[in-house]
Tab-separated table of C-alpha atoms in Angstrom:
chain	number	residue	atom	x	y	z
A	56	MET	CA	0.000	0.000	0.000
A	57	ASN	CA	1.595	3.243	-1.119
A	58	SER	CA	0.880	6.301	1.013
A	59	ASP	CA	1.757	8.619	-1.874
A	60	SER	CA	-1.421	7.528	-3.669
A	61	PHE	CA	-3.476	8.902	-0.775
A	62	GLN	CA	-1.580	12.066	0.232
A	63	HIS	CA	-3.369	14.171	-2.346
A	64	GLU	CA	-6.746	12.653	-1.586
A	65	LEU	CA	-9.595	14.131	0.334
A	66	LEU	CA	-10.876	11.706	2.930
A	67	ILE	CA	-14.555	11.558	3.864
A	68	ALA	CA	-15.086	9.811	7.198
A	69	ASP	CA	-17.897	7.656	8.517
A	70	THR	CA	-18.540	7.136	12.213
A	71	GLY	CA	-17.233	3.622	12.937
A	72	PRO	CA	-13.674	3.875	11.661
A	73	LEU	CA	-13.346	7.431	12.943
A	74	LEU	CA	-14.227	6.237	16.460
A	75	ALA	CA	-11.835	3.316	16.021
A	76	LEU	CA	-8.952	5.583	15.056
A	77	ALA	CA	-9.790	7.901	17.953
A	78	ARG	CA	-9.615	4.948	20.366
A	79	VAL	CA	-6.017	4.241	19.338
A	80	GLU	CA	-5.076	7.947	19.152
A	81	MET	CA	-4.530	7.922	15.394
A	82	LEU	CA	-6.624	10.929	14.338
A	83	PRO	CA	-3.589	13.237	13.929
A	84	VAL	CA	-2.023	10.862	11.398
A	85	LEU	CA	-5.032	11.407	9.103
A	86	ALA	CA	-3.838	14.970	8.521
A	87	VAL	CA	-0.466	13.614	7.398
A	88	LEU	CA	-1.799	10.829	5.194
A	89	PHE	CA	-4.591	12.804	3.489
A	90	GLN	CA	-4.864	16.288	2.055
A	91	ARG	CA	-7.954	17.052	4.099
A	92	VAL	CA	-10.440	15.047	6.195
A	93	PHE	CA	-14.152	15.852	6.048
A	94	LEU	CA	-17.059	14.457	7.986
A	95	PRO	CA	-20.733	15.248	7.535
A	96	ASP	CA	-22.367	16.888	10.549
A	97	VAL	CA	-24.555	13.799	11.051
A	98	VAL	CA	-21.369	11.702	11.408
A	99	LEU	CA	-20.078	14.153	14.016
A	100	GLU	CA	-23.395	13.830	15.899
A	101	GLU	CA	-23.027	10.040	15.882
A	102	CYS	CA	-19.417	10.292	17.070
A	103	LEU	CA	-20.406	12.576	19.938
A	104	ALA	CA	-23.524	10.608	20.942
A	105	LYS	CA	-21.680	9.459	24.085
A	106	PRO	CA	-19.851	12.712	24.917
A	107	ASP	CA	-18.244	11.378	28.101
A	108	ARG	CA	-16.271	8.735	26.186
A	109	GLN	CA	-12.615	9.366	25.439
A	110	ASP	CA	-13.018	8.658	21.713
A	111	ALA	CA	-15.730	11.337	21.487
A	112	GLU	CA	-13.452	13.823	23.259
A	113	ARG	CA	-10.592	13.028	20.871
A	114	ILE	CA	-12.872	13.606	17.885
A	115	ARG	CA	-14.066	16.898	19.357
A	116	GLN	CA	-10.413	17.945	19.827
A	117	ALA	CA	-9.576	16.916	16.237
A	118	VAL	CA	-12.429	19.098	14.957
A	119	ASN	CA	-11.338	22.030	17.126
A	120	SER	CA	-7.719	21.713	15.986
A	121	GLY	CA	-8.654	21.521	12.301
A	122	ILE	CA	-7.653	17.888	11.719
A	123	LEU	CA	-11.291	17.116	10.893
A	124	THR	CA	-13.528	19.480	8.925
A	125	VAL	CA	-17.267	19.244	9.529
A	126	THR	CA	-19.588	19.917	6.614
A	127	ALA	CA	-23.343	19.952	6.097
A	128	THR	CA	-25.082	16.655	5.412
A	129	LEU	CA	-26.233	16.230	1.840
A	130	ARG	CA	-29.457	14.581	0.777
A	131	ALA	CA	-28.763	10.927	0.053
A	132	ARG	CA	-29.757	9.221	-3.166
A	133	PRO	CA	-32.583	6.665	-2.871
A	134	GLN	CA	-30.384	3.606	-3.509
A	135	LEU	CA	-28.599	4.322	-0.211
A	136	SER	CA	-31.767	4.229	1.894
A	137	ASP	CA	-30.913	0.856	3.483
A	138	LEU	CA	-27.743	2.338	5.048
A	139	ASP	CA	-27.617	4.366	8.260
A	140	ARG	CA	-27.666	8.157	8.049
A	141	GLY	CA	-23.933	8.548	8.666
A	142	GLU	CA	-22.989	6.132	5.903
A	143	GLN	CA	-25.448	7.766	3.507
A	144	ALA	CA	-24.065	11.212	4.258
A	145	ALA	CA	-20.424	10.122	3.995
A	146	ILE	CA	-21.032	8.403	0.649
A	147	GLU	CA	-22.856	11.443	-0.752
A	148	LEU	CA	-20.078	13.758	0.373
A	149	ALA	CA	-17.435	11.456	-1.143
A	150	ILE	CA	-19.321	11.588	-4.446
A	151	GLN	CA	-19.597	15.384	-4.330
A	152	LYS	CA	-15.961	15.995	-3.333
A	153	HIS	CA	-14.484	13.116	-5.364
A	154	GLY	CA	-12.829	11.882	-2.197
A	155	CYS	CA	-11.769	8.604	-0.699
A	156	LEU	CA	-14.227	7.162	1.795
A	157	LEU	CA	-13.232	6.016	5.308
A	158	LEU	CA	-15.759	3.252	5.892
A	159	ASP	CA	-15.649	-0.151	7.588
A	160	GLU	CA	-19.212	-1.478	7.534
A	161	ARG	CA	-19.667	-4.187	4.894
A	162	ARG	CA	-22.998	-3.017	3.389
A	163	GLY	CA	-21.758	0.556	3.189
A	164	ARG	CA	-18.515	-0.528	1.503
A	165	ARG	CA	-20.475	-2.570	-1.017
A	166	ALA	CA	-22.723	0.415	-1.814
A	167	ALA	CA	-19.717	2.753	-2.109
A	168	LYS	CA	-17.868	0.405	-4.431
A	169	ALA	CA	-20.996	0.054	-6.595
A	170	LEU	CA	-20.780	3.844	-6.984
A	171	HIS	CA	-17.082	3.496	-7.950
A	172	LEU	CA	-15.778	5.214	-4.834
A	173	LYS	CA	-12.327	4.579	-3.419
A	174	VAL	CA	-12.740	3.084	0.066
A	175	ILE	CA	-10.307	2.581	2.937
A	176	GLY	CA	-11.037	1.275	6.423
A	177	ALA	CA	-9.489	1.825	9.834
A	178	LEU	CA	-7.103	-1.081	9.247
A	179	GLY	CA	-6.117	0.400	5.875
A	180	VAL	CA	-5.258	3.676	7.580
A	181	LEU	CA	-3.039	1.826	10.057
A	182	LEU	CA	-1.301	0.050	7.169
A	183	LEU	CA	-0.771	3.378	5.381
A	184	ALA	CA	0.606	4.907	8.569
A	185	LYS	CA	3.126	2.090	8.885
A	186	SER	CA	4.137	2.123	5.216
A	187	SER	CA	4.750	5.878	5.402
A	188	GLY	CA	6.811	5.563	8.588
A	189	LYS	CA	4.322	7.320	10.869
A	190	ILE	CA	3.999	4.308	13.177
A	191	PRO	CA	6.478	1.487	13.800
A	192	ALA	CA	3.926	-1.337	13.923
A	193	VAL	CA	0.261	-2.086	13.260
A	194	SER	CA	-0.073	-5.015	15.662
A	195	PRO	CA	-0.195	-3.126	19.007
A	196	LEU	CA	-2.814	-0.708	17.660
A	197	LEU	CA	-4.850	-3.521	16.171
A	198	HIS	CA	-4.817	-5.382	19.476
A	199	ARG	CA	-5.870	-2.214	21.348
A	200	LEU	CA	-8.705	-1.732	18.868
A	201	GLN	CA	-9.960	-5.277	19.327
A	202	ALA	CA	-9.578	-5.030	23.125
A	203	SER	CA	-11.679	-1.856	23.086
A	204	GLY	CA	-14.574	-3.803	21.578
A	205	TYR	CA	-14.179	-2.673	17.973
A	206	PHE	CA	-15.239	-5.572	15.777
A	207	LEU	CA	-12.654	-6.682	13.274
A	208	ASP	CA	-13.022	-10.058	11.618
A	209	ASP	CA	-10.161	-12.369	12.617
A	210	SER	CA	-9.310	-13.198	9.001
A	211	LEU	CA	-9.198	-9.491	8.106
A	212	ALA	CA	-6.982	-8.776	11.117
A	213	ALA	CA	-4.650	-11.623	10.092
A	214	GLU	CA	-4.565	-10.328	6.512
A	215	GLY	CA	-3.731	-6.838	7.771
A	216	LEU	CA	-0.926	-8.146	9.962
A	217	SER	CA	0.389	-10.170	7.052
A	218	LEU	CA	0.379	-7.082	4.809
A	219	ALA	CA	2.195	-5.192	7.550
A	220	GLY	CA	4.788	-7.972	7.731
A	221	GLU	CA	3.848	-8.623	11.342
A	222	LEU	CA	2.127	-11.989	11.220
A	223	ASP	CA	3.754	-14.355	13.675
A	224	SER	CA	5.047	-17.452	11.988
A	225	PRO	CA	3.957	-20.738	13.577
A	226	SER	CA	6.527	-22.274	15.925
């Protein structure tokens, strides 16, 4: 995964992976990996739904410091109606801004790819951060994410660790 291919990209964030990256204190790296990071106001509302949580506070700080840019929610096209409001809004904004979409949820990713959008997930961001030298390893962050309750399929986690060159070889 080449970080240069993303550095000139706008990133449009959905709730789940944004919360995940906040949990492992990786929001600042988004500003290094991407030209600019946008989130629809409905995504911000979802992120701040539990304001006393540390991930919500980190997102609030990232907005206040300019790492994340909040924008108005756009009306979603009818074919996205089976997705939640945050996913709909993020996909619409990615279409409008011709940006890459930060999205982890399977149905949302499928809908985004059907619309020919470039999609990256929280794990993809961690892989980009490692490949660009911003973090030394993916494994500790991935383990923290899973320990925090963030769902990541075991096979996807193993694939990510393999791509990062961190998969333990059997003894």
